[in-house]
Coordinates of C-alpha atoms and ligand atoms in Angstrom, one line a residue:
Chain A
M299 CA 93.6 188.5 121.7
T300 CA 92.4 187.0 118.3
Y301 CA 94.9 186.4 115.6
P302 CA 95.0 189.5 113.4
I303 CA 94.6 187.5 110.2
E304 CA 92.9 190.4 108.2
Q305 CA 95.9 192.8 109.1
I306 CA 98.4 190.2 108.4
R307 CA 97.1 189.5 104.9
A308 CA 97.0 193.1 104.2
D309 CA 100.6 193.6 105.1
F310 CA 101.5 191.0 102.3
P311 CA 101.0 193.0 98.9
I312 CA 101.3 189.9 96.7
L313 CA 98.4 188.2 98.5
S314 CA 96.0 190.4 96.5
E315 CA 97.6 189.3 93.3
K316 CA 95.3 187.5 90.8
I317 CA 96.5 184.3 89.2
R318 CA 94.9 183.1 86.2
N319 CA 92.0 185.5 87.0
K320 CA 91.5 183.8 90.4
P321 CA 92.6 185.2 93.8
L322 CA 96.0 183.8 94.6
V323 CA 96.1 180.8 97.3
Y324 CA 99.7 180.7 98.1
L325 CA 100.6 177.2 99.6
D326 CA 104.2 176.8 98.7
N327 CA 105.7 178.5 101.7
A328 CA 107.9 175.6 102.5
A329 CA 109.7 176.4 99.2
S330 CA 109.8 180.1 99.8
C331 CA 107.5 182.7 101.8
Q332 CA 106.2 185.8 100.6
K333 CA 107.4 189.2 101.8
P334 CA 105.6 191.8 104.2
Q335 CA 105.4 195.4 103.1
A336 CA 107.8 196.1 106.0
V337 CA 110.6 194.0 104.4
I338 CA 110.1 195.5 101.0
D339 CA 110.0 199.0 102.5
S340 CA 113.2 198.4 104.4
I341 CA 115.1 197.5 101.2
V342 CA 113.7 200.5 99.2
K343 CA 114.5 202.8 102.2
L344 CA 118.1 201.4 102.3
Y345 CA 118.9 202.0 98.6
S346 CA 117.0 205.3 98.5
H347 CA 118.6 206.9 101.7
D348 CA 121.4 204.8 103.5
Y349 CA 123.3 202.5 101.2
A350 CA 127.1 202.0 100.8
N351 CA 129.3 199.3 101.5
V352 CA 129.7 198.1 105.0
H353 CA 132.8 197.8 107.4
R354 CA 134.9 199.8 104.8
G355 CA 134.6 203.4 104.9
V356 CA 134.4 206.3 107.3
H357 CA 131.9 208.2 105.2
T358 CA 128.3 208.8 106.6
L359 CA 126.6 206.2 104.3
S360 CA 129.0 203.4 105.1
V361 CA 128.5 204.1 108.7
R362 CA 124.7 204.1 108.2
S363 CA 124.8 200.8 106.3
T364 CA 127.0 199.2 108.6
D365 CA 124.9 200.1 111.6
L366 CA 121.8 198.7 110.1
F367 CA 123.6 195.6 109.0
E368 CA 125.1 195.0 112.5
A369 CA 121.7 195.8 113.9
A370 CA 120.3 193.0 112.0
R371 CA 122.9 190.6 113.5
E372 CA 121.7 191.6 116.8
K373 CA 118.0 190.9 115.9
V374 CA 118.8 187.4 114.8
K375 CA 121.0 186.9 117.9
T376 CA 117.9 187.8 120.2
F377 CA 115.5 186.0 117.6
I378 CA 117.1 182.6 118.4
N379 CA 118.6 183.4 121.7
A380 CA 122.3 183.2 120.9
Q381 CA 124.6 184.2 123.6
S382 CA 126.6 186.6 121.7
E383 CA 126.3 188.4 118.1
K384 CA 129.8 186.7 117.4
E385 CA 127.9 183.4 117.1
I386 CA 125.7 184.9 114.2
I387 CA 127.5 184.4 110.8
F388 CA 125.7 185.7 107.7
V389 CA 125.8 183.3 104.7
R390 CA 123.7 182.9 101.6
G391 CA 121.3 180.4 103.1
A392 CA 120.9 177.1 104.8
T393 CA 122.8 175.3 101.9
D394 CA 125.7 177.7 102.2
A395 CA 125.8 177.3 106.2
I396 CA 125.9 173.6 106.0
N397 CA 128.7 173.7 103.2
L398 CA 130.6 176.1 105.5
V399 CA 130.6 173.7 108.5
A400 CA 131.5 170.7 106.1
Q401 CA 134.4 172.6 104.8
T402 CA 135.8 174.1 107.9
Y403 CA 134.7 172.0 110.9
G404 CA 134.3 168.9 108.9
K405 CA 137.8 169.1 107.3
A406 CA 139.6 169.8 110.4
N407 CA 137.7 167.3 112.7
I408 CA 136.6 164.5 110.4
H409 CA 139.1 161.8 109.2
A410 CA 139.2 158.4 107.7
G411 CA 137.1 155.9 109.2
D412 CA 135.0 158.5 111.2
E413 CA 131.3 158.7 110.9
I414 CA 128.7 161.2 110.4
I415 CA 125.0 160.7 111.3
I416 CA 122.1 162.2 109.4
T417 CA 118.5 161.0 109.0
A418 CA 116.5 159.4 106.3
M419 CA 114.4 162.5 105.9
E420 CA 117.1 165.1 105.1
H421 CA 116.9 167.8 102.4
H422 CA 119.7 167.2 99.6
S423 CA 121.4 170.1 101.2
N424 CA 122.1 168.2 104.4
I425 CA 123.2 165.0 102.6
V426 CA 125.3 166.0 99.7
P427 CA 127.9 168.3 101.6
W428 CA 128.5 165.4 103.9
Q429 CA 128.8 162.8 101.1
M430 CA 131.4 165.2 99.5
L431 CA 133.3 165.3 102.8
C432 CA 133.2 161.7 103.4
E433 CA 134.5 160.8 99.8
E434 CA 137.3 163.2 100.3
K435 CA 138.4 162.0 103.8
G436 CA 137.3 158.3 103.6
A437 CA 134.7 159.0 106.3
I438 CA 131.2 157.2 106.5
L439 CA 127.8 158.6 106.2
K440 CA 125.4 156.8 108.6
I441 CA 121.5 157.1 108.1
A442 CA 119.2 157.1 110.9
P443 CA 116.1 155.4 109.6
M444 CA 112.3 156.4 110.0
N445 CA 109.0 154.5 110.1
F446 CA 106.3 154.8 107.5
D447 CA 104.7 157.7 109.7
G448 CA 107.9 159.6 108.7
E449 CA 109.2 159.5 112.4
L450 CA 112.7 159.0 113.3
L451 CA 113.4 155.6 115.0
M452 CA 115.1 156.8 118.1
Q453 CA 116.4 153.5 119.3
E454 CA 118.1 152.9 116.0
F455 CA 119.4 156.5 116.1
E456 CA 120.9 155.9 119.4
A457 CA 122.6 152.6 118.5
L458 CA 124.4 154.4 115.7
L459 CA 126.2 156.7 118.2
N460 CA 129.6 155.4 118.7
P461 CA 133.2 156.6 119.4
K462 CA 133.7 157.0 115.6
T463 CA 130.8 159.3 115.5
K464 CA 132.1 163.0 114.9
L465 CA 129.1 164.9 114.1
V466 CA 125.2 164.6 114.1
S467 CA 123.5 166.7 111.3
V468 CA 119.7 166.4 111.6
V469 CA 116.7 168.4 110.1
Q470 CA 114.5 169.9 112.8
M471 CA 111.5 169.9 110.6
S472 CA 111.3 167.9 107.3
N473 CA 110.2 170.0 104.3
A474 CA 109.0 166.7 102.5
L475 CA 107.0 165.3 105.4
G476 CA 106.4 168.0 107.9
T477 CA 108.0 165.7 110.5
I478 CA 109.3 167.8 113.7
N479 CA 112.2 165.7 115.1
P480 CA 112.8 165.3 118.8
V481 CA 116.0 167.4 118.5
E482 CA 116.1 168.0 122.3
K483 CA 116.5 164.1 122.8
I484 CA 118.8 163.8 120.0
I485 CA 121.2 166.5 121.2
E486 CA 121.1 165.0 124.8
L487 CA 122.0 161.5 123.6
A488 CA 124.7 162.8 121.1
H489 CA 126.2 165.2 123.9
A490 CA 126.3 162.2 126.3
K491 CA 129.0 160.9 123.9
N492 CA 130.5 164.4 123.4
I493 CA 129.3 164.4 119.8
P494 CA 128.2 167.9 118.4
V495 CA 125.0 168.4 116.7
L496 CA 124.1 170.6 113.9
L497 CA 120.4 171.4 113.4
D498 CA 118.9 172.3 109.9
G499 CA 116.2 174.7 110.9
A500 CA 115.4 175.8 107.6
Q501 CA 111.8 174.8 107.8
A502 CA 111.4 174.8 111.6
I503 CA 112.3 178.5 112.2
P504 CA 109.2 180.1 110.5
H505 CA 106.8 177.8 112.7
T506 CA 108.4 177.6 116.0
I507 CA 110.2 179.5 118.6
V508 CA 114.0 178.7 118.3
D509 CA 116.2 178.9 121.4
V510 CA 119.6 177.8 120.6
Q511 CA 120.8 178.1 124.2
A512 CA 117.9 175.9 125.5
L513 CA 118.4 173.4 122.6
D514 CA 122.1 173.4 123.3
C515 CA 122.6 172.6 119.7
D516 CA 126.2 173.4 118.5
F517 CA 125.4 174.6 115.1
Y518 CA 121.9 175.9 113.9
V519 CA 121.4 177.0 110.1
F520 CA 118.5 178.6 108.4
S521 CA 117.6 180.6 105.3
G522 CA 116.0 184.1 105.4
H523 CA 113.7 183.5 102.4
K524 CA 111.7 181.0 104.3
L525 CA 111.3 183.3 107.1
Y526 CA 109.6 186.1 105.1
A527 CA 113.0 187.8 104.4
P528 CA 114.8 188.2 101.0
T529 CA 116.6 185.5 99.2
G530 CA 120.6 185.5 99.2
V531 CA 120.7 185.6 103.1
G532 CA 120.9 182.9 105.6
V533 CA 122.4 182.3 109.2
L534 CA 124.9 179.8 110.5
Y535 CA 124.7 180.0 114.2
G536 CA 127.6 178.1 116.1
K537 CA 128.7 178.0 119.6
K538 CA 131.5 180.6 120.0
A539 CA 134.3 178.0 121.2
L540 CA 133.5 175.7 118.2
L541 CA 133.6 178.7 115.7
E542 CA 136.7 180.1 117.0
A543 CA 138.6 176.7 116.7
M544 CA 137.5 176.4 113.1
P545 CA 139.7 177.3 110.1
P546 CA 138.3 180.1 107.9
Y547 CA 135.9 179.3 105.0
Q548 CA 136.5 181.4 102.1
G549 CA 139.4 184.0 101.7
G550 CA 139.1 187.4 100.9
G551 CA 138.2 191.0 101.9
D552 CA 136.5 191.6 105.4
M553 CA 137.8 188.2 106.8
I554 CA 141.2 189.2 107.4
R555 CA 143.0 191.3 110.0
T556 CA 146.4 191.9 108.2
V557 CA 147.7 190.6 104.8
T558 CA 151.1 190.5 103.3
F559 CA 152.2 188.3 100.6
E560 CA 153.8 185.9 103.0
K561 CA 150.9 185.4 105.4
S562 CA 147.6 186.7 106.5
T563 CA 145.9 186.9 109.8
Y564 CA 142.1 186.4 110.1
A565 CA 139.6 188.7 111.7
G566 CA 137.8 187.6 114.7
L567 CA 134.1 186.3 114.9
P568 CA 131.8 186.8 113.1
H569 CA 133.8 188.2 110.3
K570 CA 136.4 185.5 110.0
F571 CA 133.6 183.6 108.1
E572 CA 132.1 186.5 106.0
A573 CA 134.6 186.9 103.1
G574 CA 133.7 189.5 100.5
T575 CA 130.9 192.1 100.3
P576 CA 127.9 190.5 102.0
S577 CA 124.2 190.5 100.9
I578 CA 123.7 194.0 102.7
A579 CA 120.1 194.6 101.7
E580 CA 119.0 191.2 102.2
V581 CA 120.6 191.0 105.7
I582 CA 118.9 194.2 106.6
G583 CA 115.6 192.9 105.1
L584 CA 116.0 189.8 107.4
G585 CA 116.3 192.2 110.4
S586 CA 113.0 193.6 109.3
A587 CA 111.4 190.6 108.8
I588 CA 112.2 189.6 112.5
D589 CA 110.9 192.8 113.8
Y590 CA 107.8 192.1 111.9
L591 CA 107.4 188.6 113.4
N592 CA 108.0 189.9 116.7
T593 CA 104.9 192.3 116.4
I594 CA 102.8 189.4 115.8
G595 CA 104.5 186.9 118.1
M596 CA 106.0 183.5 116.9
D597 CA 103.9 181.6 119.6
K598 CA 100.5 183.1 118.0
I599 CA 101.8 182.2 114.4
A600 CA 102.6 178.7 115.7
A601 CA 99.1 178.2 117.1
H602 CA 97.5 179.6 113.9
E603 CA 99.4 177.3 111.7
A604 CA 98.8 174.3 114.1
Q605 CA 95.1 174.9 113.5
L606 CA 95.3 175.3 109.6
L607 CA 97.3 171.9 109.6
T608 CA 94.7 170.1 111.7
Y609 CA 92.0 171.4 109.6
A610 CA 93.7 170.8 106.2
T611 CA 94.6 167.1 107.4
Q612 CA 91.0 166.5 108.5
E613 CA 89.6 167.8 105.2
A614 CA 92.2 165.9 103.2
L615 CA 91.6 162.6 104.8
K616 CA 87.9 162.8 103.6
I617 CA 88.9 162.7 100.0
D618 CA 88.8 159.2 98.6
G619 CA 92.2 158.1 97.1
L620 CA 94.1 160.9 98.9
K621 CA 97.1 159.5 100.8
I622 CA 99.1 161.8 103.1
I623 CA 102.7 161.2 103.0
G624 CA 104.1 162.0 106.3
E625 CA 101.9 161.4 109.3
A626 CA 104.2 162.0 112.3
K627 CA 102.7 162.7 115.6
E628 CA 104.7 165.9 115.9
K629 CA 104.2 167.8 112.6
G630 CA 104.6 171.3 111.2
A631 CA 102.4 173.0 108.7
I632 CA 103.1 170.8 105.7
L633 CA 100.6 168.6 103.9
S634 CA 102.4 166.2 101.4
F635 CA 100.0 163.9 99.4
T636 CA 99.6 161.8 96.6
L637 CA 96.3 161.1 94.5
G638 CA 96.9 157.5 93.3
K639 CA 97.5 157.6 89.5
I640 CA 97.2 161.2 89.3
H641 CA 100.8 162.5 89.0
P642 CA 101.6 165.4 91.2
H643 CA 102.6 167.5 88.2
D644 CA 99.2 167.3 86.8
I645 CA 98.0 168.1 90.3
G646 CA 100.1 171.1 90.4
T647 CA 99.2 172.5 86.8
M648 CA 95.3 172.1 87.7
L649 CA 95.5 173.7 90.9
D650 CA 97.6 176.6 89.5
S651 CA 94.7 177.0 87.0
L652 CA 92.5 177.8 90.0
G653 CA 95.0 180.2 91.4
I654 CA 96.5 177.8 94.1
A655 CA 100.2 177.5 94.2
I656 CA 101.5 174.2 95.7
R657 CA 104.8 172.4 95.0
A658 CA 104.8 169.2 92.9
G659 CA 108.1 167.2 92.9
H660 CA 110.6 165.4 95.0
H661 CA 111.2 168.4 97.2
C662 CA 115.0 168.0 97.1
A663 CA 114.5 164.8 99.1
M664 CA 114.8 162.0 96.5
P665 CA 115.7 159.4 99.2
V666 CA 112.3 160.3 100.8
M667 CA 110.6 159.6 97.7
D668 CA 112.3 156.2 97.2
F669 CA 111.4 155.2 100.8
Y670 CA 107.7 155.8 100.0
K671 CA 108.1 154.4 96.5
V672 CA 106.6 157.5 94.8
P673 CA 108.2 159.6 92.2
A674 CA 106.9 162.7 93.7
T675 CA 104.3 164.2 96.0
A676 CA 102.2 167.3 95.8
R677 CA 102.8 169.5 98.8
A678 CA 100.8 172.2 100.2
S679 CA 102.5 174.1 103.1
F680 CA 101.2 176.8 105.2
A681 CA 102.4 180.3 106.5
M682 CA 101.2 182.9 108.9
Y683 CA 99.0 184.5 106.3
N684 CA 97.0 181.5 105.2
T685 CA 93.4 180.9 106.1
K686 CA 90.9 178.1 106.5
A687 CA 88.9 179.6 103.5
E688 CA 92.1 179.0 101.5
I689 CA 92.2 175.3 102.7
D690 CA 88.6 175.0 101.6
V691 CA 89.6 176.4 98.0
L692 CA 92.4 173.8 98.1
I693 CA 90.1 170.9 99.1
S694 CA 87.5 171.7 96.6
G695 CA 90.1 172.0 93.8
I696 CA 91.4 168.6 94.7
K697 CA 88.0 167.1 94.4
S698 CA 87.2 168.8 91.0
L699 CA 90.6 167.6 89.6
I700 CA 89.9 164.2 90.6
E701 CA 86.6 164.2 88.8
M702 CA 88.2 165.7 85.8
F703 CA 90.9 162.8 85.6
G704 CA 88.1 160.2 85.8
Chain B
M210 CA 85.9 174.4 86.6
F211 CA 89.1 173.8 84.5
E212 CA 88.0 175.6 81.4
D213 CA 91.4 177.1 80.9
L214 CA 92.9 173.8 81.0
R215 CA 91.0 172.0 78.2
E216 CA 93.7 173.2 75.6
L217 CA 96.3 171.3 77.7
Y218 CA 94.4 168.4 78.9
Q219 CA 92.4 167.3 75.9
E220 CA 90.5 163.9 76.0
V221 CA 93.0 162.1 73.9
I222 CA 95.6 163.0 76.7
F223 CA 93.6 161.4 79.3
D224 CA 92.9 158.6 77.2
H225 CA 96.5 157.7 76.6
N226 CA 97.2 158.4 80.2
R227 CA 94.6 155.8 81.3
N228 CA 95.7 153.4 78.5
P229 CA 99.0 153.9 77.3
R230 CA 99.8 152.1 74.0
N231 CA 103.0 150.1 73.6
F232 CA 103.5 150.1 77.2
R233 CA 105.6 147.0 77.5
V234 CA 109.1 145.6 77.9
M235 CA 110.6 144.7 74.4
E236 CA 112.5 141.3 74.5
N237 CA 114.7 141.6 71.4
Y238 CA 115.3 145.3 71.2
D239 CA 118.0 146.9 69.3
R240 CA 118.1 150.0 71.2
M241 CA 117.2 150.9 74.8
V242 CA 117.5 154.2 76.4
E243 CA 116.4 155.7 79.8
G244 CA 115.0 159.3 79.9
F245 CA 115.0 161.0 83.2
N246 CA 113.6 164.3 84.2
P247 CA 115.3 165.3 87.4
L248 CA 113.1 168.2 88.1
C249 CA 110.1 166.0 88.7
G250 CA 111.5 162.5 88.7
D251 CA 109.8 161.3 85.8
R252 CA 111.6 158.3 84.3
L253 CA 111.0 156.4 81.1
T254 CA 112.7 153.6 79.2
L255 CA 112.2 153.5 75.5
F256 CA 112.9 150.5 73.4
L257 CA 113.3 150.1 69.7
K258 CA 113.5 147.4 67.1
M259 CA 115.2 148.6 63.9
D260 CA 115.5 147.0 60.6
G261 CA 118.3 149.2 59.1
D262 CA 117.3 152.4 59.5
L263 CA 113.6 151.7 59.8
I264 CA 112.0 151.5 63.2
T265 CA 109.8 148.5 63.1
D266 CA 108.6 148.7 66.7
A267 CA 108.9 151.1 69.7
S268 CA 107.7 150.4 73.2
F269 CA 108.2 152.1 76.8
Q270 CA 108.1 151.5 80.5
G271 CA 108.1 154.1 83.3
S272 CA 105.9 156.5 85.1
G273 CA 105.2 160.0 84.6
C274 CA 102.6 162.8 84.6
A275 CA 99.6 162.7 82.2
I276 CA 101.5 164.8 79.6
S277 CA 104.7 162.9 79.5
T278 CA 102.8 159.5 79.5
A279 CA 100.4 160.7 76.6
S280 CA 103.4 162.0 74.7
V281 CA 105.5 158.9 74.8
S282 CA 102.5 156.8 74.3
L283 CA 101.6 158.8 71.2
M284 CA 105.2 158.7 70.0
T285 CA 105.6 155.0 70.0
E286 CA 102.5 154.8 67.9
I287 CA 103.7 157.4 65.2
V288 CA 107.3 156.4 64.8
K289 CA 106.6 152.9 64.0
D290 CA 107.5 152.2 60.3
K291 CA 109.3 155.5 60.1
T292 CA 112.8 155.7 59.1
E293 CA 115.3 157.4 61.3
A294 CA 115.3 160.5 59.0
Q295 CA 111.4 160.8 59.2
A296 CA 111.5 160.3 62.9
D297 CA 114.1 163.0 63.3
A298 CA 112.0 165.4 61.2
L299 CA 109.1 164.7 63.4
F300 CA 111.0 165.5 66.5
K301 CA 112.1 168.7 64.9
T302 CA 108.4 169.7 64.1
F303 CA 107.2 168.5 67.5
H304 CA 110.0 170.6 69.3
E305 CA 108.9 173.7 67.4
M306 CA 105.4 172.9 68.1
T307 CA 105.8 172.7 72.0
T308 CA 108.6 175.4 72.3
G309 CA 108.6 177.5 69.2
K310 CA 107.9 181.1 68.8
E311 CA 106.5 180.6 65.4
E312 CA 103.0 181.5 65.3
H313 CA 102.0 179.1 62.4
I314 CA 103.1 175.5 62.8
N315 CA 102.1 172.8 60.5
L316 CA 99.9 170.8 62.7
E317 CA 99.1 168.5 59.9
A318 CA 102.7 167.4 59.7
V319 CA 102.5 165.9 63.3
G320 CA 99.2 164.4 63.0
K321 CA 97.9 163.2 66.3
L322 CA 100.6 164.9 68.1
A323 CA 98.8 168.0 67.8
V324 CA 97.0 167.6 70.9
L325 CA 100.1 168.3 72.7
A326 CA 100.5 171.8 71.2
G327 CA 98.8 173.3 74.4
V328 CA 101.9 172.9 76.4
R329 CA 103.3 175.9 74.6
E330 CA 101.3 178.1 77.0
Y331 CA 102.7 176.1 80.1
P332 CA 106.6 176.5 79.9
A333 CA 106.9 174.6 83.2
R334 CA 105.5 171.7 81.4
V335 CA 107.2 171.7 78.1
K336 CA 109.9 169.2 79.3
C337 CA 107.1 166.6 80.2
A338 CA 106.1 166.5 76.6
T339 CA 109.6 166.5 75.2
L340 CA 111.2 163.9 77.4
A341 CA 109.9 161.1 75.1
W342 CA 111.3 162.7 72.1
H343 CA 114.9 163.5 73.6
T344 CA 114.9 159.8 74.7
L345 CA 114.0 158.8 71.1
D346 CA 116.8 161.3 69.8
A347 CA 119.3 159.6 72.0
A348 CA 118.0 156.1 71.0
L349 CA 118.6 157.0 67.1
K350 CA 122.0 158.4 67.7
N351 CA 122.8 155.2 69.5
E352 CA 125.4 157.0 71.8
Q353 CA 124.0 156.9 75.3
Q354 CA 122.2 154.6 77.6
S355 CA 120.5 157.3 79.6
I356 CA 119.6 161.1 79.1
S357 CA 118.4 163.7 81.4
T358 CA 116.3 166.8 80.5
E359 CA 118.5 169.0 82.7
Ligands
PLP161 C1 115.0 171.3 105.5 C2 115.7 172.2 104.4 N1 117.0 172.2 104.6 C3 117.7 173.1 103.6 C4 117.2 173.8 102.8 C5 117.9 174.7 101.9 O1 117.7 176.0 101.8 P1 118.4 176.9 100.8 O2 117.9 176.3 99.5 O3 117.5 178.1 101.1 O4 119.8 177.1 101.1 C6 115.7 173.7 102.5 C7 115.0 174.5 101.4 O5 114.1 173.9 100.6 C8 115.0 172.8 103.5 O6 113.8 172.8 103.2

């Protein structure tokens, strides 16, 4: 079956928007994806017909809301093939999930002199929470290096593993470079030394089939908004035994079993980590996004995006002076580039005037910019709804702006 | 192709971007401040030579986009031989010109800087134009070694 690109594009109302009188070419998907009508409708339907707080009332609407909310948890569980819905913790996003692990698992298990390993290509959200923890505990953050193609140096990574290593936290797909890391191998090596592994799947999950049991990762985190779902919702997956042993994160309503002024006892999984009223509509929207993706098929989406990346890379390389930042053999749908003296911000403004949305900046990965000795890059990132024709618009836009700069 | 952008990217801006003026390290500076825009990673170092409250020389180093490079380049030209008070007044007018709600701004008062008036229409780029001036402001106040736009 051919990929139903026309139908998919029609499913995303914003794609027919005009920007500066030009058809929108949305290539900033790594920052956040657009939402299909099905997701928008699910939120409108909830607020119009089914909304109330969850887990708190006996009245009809509360039951409806709770059922929809818990159904979304079930959908996430199936989508990433977790063993149990108890392993699916709803949080605000990938950042929140990593902070949760740092503040609970980290605080309980990481002590002075212990080591945490991350990589040279992490997003700030997988650097700073560990730095804060290390500072507090007197632990040490170790950085596994990469080569200039943006590939992790596996021998060096392996050499970092030692009895003091208490956690490995790595990005599955880099948002600044597009690199897809050999996470199976990383997990195998770490597990051989009984070290747990957290995968930052924020970028990977919209582009690949994720099976946390096959991966055997200990924690997996992602954000809904990069998976065609609303902002304000993300997921922490953790192996049940690990989550059960962890102290709670925030205290409040929903996360307790009993409260007295002397002592409180905590709820079981997953509620132990979900203090307070959650992002109800957003969680339900995430469930709808997953339903939508399942109707297309993640394998087909991945194949479509791989074609787009190959085409974009091939055309970009024909442009004199264009340098691709991140040329790993295993790469997801991200094209990060520089144009010599033309600053990425100028590239961003100029492409915007042609209706093309790209990201210009350090992509919350300043250490990656330092490594390549550039202040910033321009980044085009592709999603399920992008087309070769849009890449042609991008490439011709880049050529014209080079001409204008002279 | 870029008709809409001509207001923003005027020839003078390209010229200053290609050949920035006063782009050098100053040896015997009296003031040196680093300006940083964490949003985009732009960094510049501004040097001033003072004689009392008179700015006798200004120069800069650093890298940034065309708008920020042109802005700092133009600024180093225009503040030379101005008093602190005059430079401060220019900063205020420039700020108004780039961010102001006022319909009528006295473009004559800012001279060559008027080429940067176009950023008004591009809120995401205003900080590129004003980074230089915030850095100057810090240098004149002589309180900090570095400033950030965020
Ligand atoms: C690789 C990676 N990790 C983590 C994050 C953080 O996601 P969020 O800002 O949604 O919490 C991002 C988002 O930019 C990302 O690209």
